[in-house]
Short mmCIF file of C-alpha atoms and ligand atoms in Angstrom, two decimals:
data_model
loop_
_atom_site.label_atom_id
_atom_site.label_comp_id
_atom_site.label_asym_id
_atom_site.label_seq_id
_atom_site.Cartn_x
_atom_site.Cartn_y
_atom_site.Cartn_z
CA MET A 1182 18.26 50.81 10.90
CA LYS A 1183 22.02 50.46 10.48
CA THR A 1184 21.88 46.82 11.60
CA LEU A 1185 18.98 46.07 9.31
CA LYS A 1186 20.90 47.46 6.29
CA TYR A 1187 23.82 45.36 7.44
CA ILE A 1188 21.79 42.19 7.61
CA PHE A 1189 20.18 43.16 4.31
CA ALA A 1190 23.67 43.43 2.65
CA ILE A 1191 24.77 40.12 4.05
CA LEU A 1192 21.59 38.42 2.68
CA ILE A 1193 22.15 39.86 -0.87
CA ILE A 1194 25.74 38.83 -0.84
CA SER A 1195 24.93 35.22 0.34
CA ALA A 1196 22.11 34.96 -2.15
CA SER A 1197 24.44 35.85 -4.93
CA PHE A 1198 27.02 33.45 -3.79
CA LEU A 1199 24.37 30.74 -3.75
CA SER A 1200 23.14 31.59 -7.25
CA CYS A 1201 26.77 31.58 -8.43
CA SER A 1202 27.47 28.07 -7.06
CA LYS A 1203 24.25 26.89 -8.69
CA ASP A 1204 25.26 28.31 -12.10
CA ASP A 1205 28.69 26.59 -11.73
CA ASN A 1206 27.19 23.22 -10.95
CA ASP A 1207 24.21 21.77 -12.85
CA ASP A 1208 24.07 18.48 -10.95
CA PRO A 1209 20.55 17.86 -9.69
CA ILE A 1210 20.24 18.07 -5.88
CA PRO A 1211 20.35 14.39 -4.72
CA VAL A 1212 16.99 13.40 -3.35
CA ASN A 1213 16.78 10.37 -1.10
CA PRO A 1214 14.53 7.94 -3.04
CA VAL A 1215 13.35 6.20 0.08
CA GLU A 1216 12.88 9.37 2.14
CA GLY A 1217 10.15 8.81 4.83
CA LEU A 1218 10.22 5.05 4.41
CA THR A 1219 11.27 2.58 7.10
CA LYS A 1220 13.86 -0.08 6.21
CA ILE A 1221 12.07 -3.12 7.61
CA TYR A 1222 14.50 -5.82 6.21
CA GLU A 1223 18.08 -6.08 5.12
CA PHE A 1224 19.19 -9.41 3.62
CA SER A 1225 22.88 -9.55 3.24
CA GLU A 1226 24.45 -11.86 0.56
CA VAL A 1227 28.18 -12.39 -0.36
CA ASP A 1228 28.59 -9.41 -2.71
CA HIS A 1229 25.25 -7.56 -2.36
CA THR A 1230 22.54 -6.55 0.04
CA VAL A 1231 18.75 -6.59 -0.49
CA GLU A 1232 16.98 -3.78 1.34
CA ILE A 1233 13.18 -3.65 1.78
CA TYR A 1234 11.40 -0.46 2.69
CA SER A 1235 7.84 0.14 3.99
CA GLU A 1236 5.62 3.05 4.71
CA LYS A 1237 4.50 1.34 7.79
CA PRO A 1238 7.09 0.46 10.36
CA ILE A 1239 5.91 -3.26 10.34
CA LEU A 1240 4.11 -5.45 7.90
CA GLU A 1241 0.32 -5.80 8.62
CA VAL A 1242 -2.56 -7.71 7.47
CA GLY A 1243 -3.97 -5.72 4.45
CA TYR A 1244 -2.34 -3.56 1.82
CA ASN A 1245 1.37 -3.03 2.24
CA GLU A 1246 3.37 -0.65 -0.07
CA LEU A 1247 6.94 -1.97 -0.32
CA SER A 1248 10.17 -0.55 -2.00
CA ILE A 1249 13.15 -2.68 -2.81
CA ARG A 1250 16.72 -1.79 -3.63
CA ILE A 1251 19.83 -3.83 -4.12
CA LEU A 1252 23.19 -2.60 -3.14
CA ASP A 1253 26.34 -3.78 -4.95
CA LYS A 1254 28.89 -4.19 -2.18
CA ALA A 1255 31.87 -3.82 -4.58
CA SER A 1256 30.80 -0.42 -6.08
CA ASN A 1257 28.59 0.70 -3.13
CA ASN A 1258 25.95 1.73 -5.77
CA TYR A 1259 22.35 0.53 -5.98
CA ILE A 1260 21.76 -1.52 -9.18
CA SER A 1261 19.10 -0.60 -11.71
CA ASN A 1262 19.03 -3.74 -13.83
CA ALA A 1263 17.74 -6.07 -11.12
CA GLU A 1264 14.34 -6.78 -12.84
CA PRO A 1265 13.07 -8.20 -9.50
CA THR A 1266 9.89 -10.46 -9.20
CA TRP A 1267 8.48 -11.55 -5.88
CA MET A 1268 6.18 -14.26 -4.50
CA PRO A 1269 4.76 -14.05 -0.88
CA MET A 1270 3.87 -17.28 0.63
CA MET A 1271 2.00 -18.20 3.86
CA HIS A 1272 2.94 -21.66 5.36
CA MET A 1273 0.09 -22.73 7.44
CA GLU A 1274 -0.25 -26.04 9.43
CA SER A 1275 -2.25 -27.92 6.70
CA MET A 1276 -1.34 -26.00 3.44
CA SER A 1277 0.53 -23.16 1.90
CA HIS A 1278 -0.92 -20.20 0.02
CA SER A 1279 0.19 -16.92 -1.58
CA GLY A 1280 -1.50 -13.53 -1.38
CA PRO A 1281 -2.45 -10.75 -3.82
CA HIS A 1282 0.56 -8.91 -5.04
CA SER A 1283 1.41 -6.45 -7.77
CA MET A 1284 4.51 -6.54 -10.04
CA LEU A 1285 7.53 -4.77 -8.76
CA GLN A 1286 8.22 -1.72 -10.99
CA ASN A 1287 10.76 0.96 -11.31
CA THR A 1288 10.03 4.33 -9.74
CA GLU A 1289 11.21 7.69 -10.74
CA ASN A 1290 14.45 6.53 -9.40
CA ASN A 1291 15.58 3.53 -11.31
CA THR A 1292 17.14 1.81 -8.52
CA VAL A 1293 14.12 1.58 -6.44
CA TYR A 1294 11.45 -1.02 -7.28
CA LYS A 1295 8.09 -0.61 -5.82
CA GLY A 1296 4.99 -2.73 -5.40
CA HIS A 1297 2.36 -3.87 -2.98
CA ILE A 1298 1.31 -7.07 -1.15
CA VAL A 1299 -2.02 -7.73 0.50
CA PHE A 1300 -1.52 -10.16 3.32
CA GLN A 1301 -4.90 -11.88 4.13
CA MET A 1302 -3.82 -13.41 7.44
CA ALA A 1303 -1.36 -12.64 10.33
CA GLU A 1304 1.34 -14.99 11.52
CA ASN A 1305 0.95 -16.97 14.61
CA ALA A 1306 3.14 -19.40 16.66
CA THR A 1307 3.08 -22.14 14.04
CA GLU A 1308 2.17 -20.40 10.84
CA TYR A 1309 4.26 -17.79 9.00
CA TRP A 1310 4.90 -15.77 5.80
CA GLU A 1311 7.94 -16.01 3.57
CA MET A 1312 8.92 -14.01 0.48
CA THR A 1313 10.82 -15.35 -2.49
CA LEU A 1314 12.60 -12.75 -4.45
CA ASN A 1315 14.10 -13.32 -7.94
CA TYR A 1316 16.38 -10.79 -9.48
CA ASN A 1317 19.45 -10.24 -11.74
CA PHE A 1318 22.80 -9.41 -10.13
CA ASN A 1319 26.09 -9.28 -12.09
CA GLY A 1320 24.53 -11.28 -14.97
CA GLN A 1321 23.29 -13.98 -12.67
CA THR A 1322 19.73 -14.90 -11.73
CA ILE A 1323 19.46 -14.99 -7.91
CA THR A 1324 16.65 -16.36 -5.85
CA ILE A 1325 16.38 -15.70 -2.12
CA THR A 1326 13.68 -16.78 0.26
CA GLN A 1327 13.17 -14.98 3.51
CA ARG A 1328 10.81 -15.03 6.42
CA LEU A 1329 8.49 -11.89 6.84
CA SER A 1330 6.66 -11.02 10.02
CA VAL A 1331 2.99 -10.05 9.43
CA LYS A 1332 0.95 -8.74 12.37
CA GLN A 1333 -2.67 -7.93 12.94
CA PRO A 1334 -3.11 -4.12 12.60
CA ALA A 1335 -2.53 -2.49 15.94
CA ASP A 1336 -5.60 -0.45 15.89
CA GLY A 1337 -7.74 -3.61 15.37
CA PHE A 1338 -9.96 -1.97 12.81
CA LYS A 1339 -11.19 -3.89 9.73
CA LYS A 1340 -9.25 -2.72 6.58
CA THR A 1341 -9.30 -5.96 4.71
CA GLN A 1342 -12.17 -8.13 3.73
CA VAL A 1343 -11.82 -11.77 2.54
CA PHE A 1344 -15.18 -13.09 1.39
CA THR A 1345 -17.11 -15.38 -0.99
CA GLY A 1346 -19.43 -13.56 -3.28
CA THR A 1347 -22.81 -14.77 -4.45
CA ASP A 1348 -21.01 -15.95 -7.47
CA GLU A 1349 -19.09 -18.33 -5.25
CA VAL A 1350 -15.85 -16.60 -6.08
CA ARG A 1351 -13.51 -15.80 -3.33
CA TYR A 1352 -12.51 -12.03 -3.21
CA ILE A 1353 -10.05 -9.90 -1.29
CA LEU A 1354 -10.90 -6.23 -0.88
CA ALA A 1355 -8.19 -4.09 0.90
CA PHE A 1356 -8.18 -0.41 1.94
CA VAL A 1357 -5.43 1.71 0.57
CA ASN A 1358 -6.44 5.38 1.09
CA PRO A 1359 -7.05 7.84 2.75
CA LYS A 1360 -4.03 7.12 5.11
CA ASN A 1361 -4.67 10.39 6.94
CA PRO A 1362 -8.45 10.96 6.79
CA GLN A 1363 -9.67 14.52 7.22
CA VAL A 1364 -13.00 16.29 7.91
CA ALA A 1365 -13.51 16.80 4.17
CA ILE A 1366 -14.17 14.82 0.94
CA ASN A 1367 -11.33 12.27 0.92
CA ASP A 1368 -9.96 10.27 -2.03
CA PHE A 1369 -10.95 6.68 -1.35
CA GLN A 1370 -8.83 3.96 -2.81
CA ALA A 1371 -8.95 0.18 -2.46
CA VAL A 1372 -7.73 -2.91 -4.33
CA LEU A 1373 -9.83 -5.83 -5.29
CA TYR A 1374 -8.52 -9.35 -6.02
CA LYS A 1375 -9.98 -12.63 -6.59
CA MET A 1376 -8.53 -15.95 -5.68
CA GLU A 1377 -8.27 -18.16 -8.55
CA ASN A 1378 -6.32 -20.80 -6.55
CA MET A 1379 -3.89 -20.89 -3.61
CA MET A 1380 -1.09 -19.23 -5.73
CA THR A 1381 -2.96 -16.93 -8.19
CA PHE A 1382 -4.83 -13.79 -7.27
CA PRO A 1383 -5.69 -11.71 -10.41
CA VAL A 1384 -6.93 -8.08 -10.14
CA VAL A 1385 -10.64 -7.84 -10.65
CA GLU A 1386 -11.43 -5.25 -13.25
CA ASN A 1387 -14.54 -3.03 -13.97
CA TYR A 1388 -16.52 -3.95 -10.91
CA LYS A 1389 -18.06 -1.27 -8.59
CA VAL A 1390 -17.92 -0.71 -4.93
CA THR A 1391 -20.75 1.40 -3.42
CA VAL A 1392 -19.82 3.63 -0.49
CA ASP A 1393 -21.93 4.52 2.52
CA PRO A 1394 -20.02 5.78 5.52
CA ARG A 1395 -21.96 5.92 8.81
CA MET A 1396 -21.28 6.88 12.44
CA PRO A 1397 -23.01 4.15 14.51
CA SER A 1398 -22.48 6.14 17.74
CA MET A 1399 -24.49 9.19 16.35
CA GLY A 1400 -27.63 7.61 15.21
CA ASN A 1401 -25.82 5.96 12.28
CA HIS A 1402 -25.81 9.21 10.34
CA SER A 1403 -24.21 9.32 6.91
CA SER A 1404 -22.47 12.14 4.97
CA PRO A 1405 -23.14 13.88 1.67
CA ASN A 1406 -21.19 13.79 -1.64
CA ASN A 1407 -19.71 10.27 -1.28
CA GLN A 1408 -18.72 8.61 -4.57
CA ASP A 1409 -18.85 4.99 -5.34
CA MET A 1410 -15.55 3.35 -6.21
CA VAL A 1411 -14.84 2.44 -9.83
CA TYR A 1412 -11.94 0.69 -11.42
CA ASN A 1413 -8.96 2.73 -12.76
CA ALA A 1414 -7.15 0.75 -15.51
CA ALA A 1415 -3.88 2.89 -15.05
CA THR A 1416 -3.50 2.25 -11.27
CA LYS A 1417 -5.39 -1.29 -11.29
CA MET A 1418 -7.13 0.07 -8.17
CA TYR A 1419 -10.68 1.41 -7.27
CA ASN A 1420 -11.14 5.00 -6.73
CA GLY A 1421 -14.00 6.95 -5.13
CA LYS A 1422 -14.73 9.69 -2.59
CA LEU A 1423 -15.30 9.35 1.08
CA SER A 1424 -17.03 12.30 2.87
CA PHE A 1425 -16.34 12.77 6.62
CA THR A 1426 -18.41 15.51 8.34
CA MET A 1427 -16.66 15.09 11.66
CA THR A 1428 -13.92 13.16 13.46
CA GLY A 1429 -14.54 9.84 15.28
CA TYR A 1430 -15.30 6.25 14.45
CA TRP A 1431 -16.71 5.64 11.01
CA LYS A 1432 -17.96 2.40 9.53
CA ILE A 1433 -17.67 2.45 5.63
CA ASN A 1434 -20.43 0.28 4.48
CA MET A 1435 -19.94 -1.14 0.93
CA LYS A 1436 -21.54 -3.43 -1.57
CA LEU A 1437 -19.56 -5.05 -4.46
CA LEU A 1438 -21.39 -5.11 -7.83
CA ASN A 1439 -20.06 -7.01 -10.86
CA THR A 1440 -20.08 -5.64 -14.48
CA SER A 1441 -23.85 -6.67 -14.79
CA ASP A 1442 -24.63 -4.66 -11.56
CA GLU A 1443 -25.47 -7.78 -9.61
CA VAL A 1444 -24.65 -7.48 -5.90
CA LEU A 1445 -21.99 -10.15 -4.96
CA LYS A 1446 -21.63 -9.00 -1.28
CA GLY A 1447 -22.97 -6.44 1.01
CA GLU A 1448 -26.40 -4.86 1.85
CA ASP A 1449 -28.03 -1.48 1.82
CA ILE A 1450 -28.29 0.52 5.07
CA THR A 1451 -31.85 0.84 6.16
CA GLU A 1452 -33.82 1.42 9.44
CA ASP A 1453 -33.70 -2.37 10.09
CA ASN A 1454 -30.21 -3.03 8.79
CA PRO A 1455 -27.72 -0.64 10.35
CA ALA A 1456 -24.62 -2.10 8.78
CA SER A 1457 -23.42 -4.12 5.70
CA SER A 1458 -21.53 -7.27 5.89
CA LEU A 1459 -18.88 -5.65 3.62
CA TYR A 1460 -17.28 -2.73 5.47
CA PHE A 1461 -14.02 -1.01 6.48
CA GLU A 1462 -13.60 0.78 9.78
CA LEU A 1463 -11.47 3.81 10.71
CA GLU A 1464 -11.23 6.37 13.50
CA PHE A 1465 -9.54 9.81 13.42
CU1 CU B 1065 -2.89 -18.35 5.63
#
């Protein structure tokens, strides 16, 4: 009992010390703005360094969320007026093309610029991706071009669909969330772009993606309370609900509908048709 009291006293004393030091110092606790991300590239220039961070340890075909920051070597500070823009480019044997990508935008921390790129294809022995980055540094506009390594996802599951719709338009639909699917109703999120030409991939707005997850290994059963994906103008992404009633392999069958509700790609699941030609796969 005596020891307990002793411990209690120490706790109270240390707590009051902690609160004292907090009162004396109103500086916010420094949070690491790239916490949990992997630095996948670091490009060193004469007076600054460009750092590229990713949620995934490597770049993969599909949706990749990236964070960029630029270190001023002289001050050892990350700069907040870089206004970076980027352009991914794949150099293939017979031609070059870009890929869908968002703008780079400031985050809560104004030295971190965030955006995403959808890589439609993986590199191979003779074909590769490059990224051109433009930004301001010390009053100058700087352009660097660096090679990026883009692999096929290790799990081999389809999370990116590149297809031609019945309207003859080329579309790219890429899976964003859930990153960690649960036996529950998950928030489902994807990005949809169209290919205007080799270099231009605008976001497709206000279409609809129907959602029908199935377990092919178990009589192709579905799940209740799914929600079709609709466009969110704030995030420029498509949001819906994905219901998983058990763990295992799920095929998420989809149909893409335009603003007139015409089906551009994909089929209904019936007795005779167990899968849609537009789908994502996952296993958990
Ligand atoms: Cu390519």
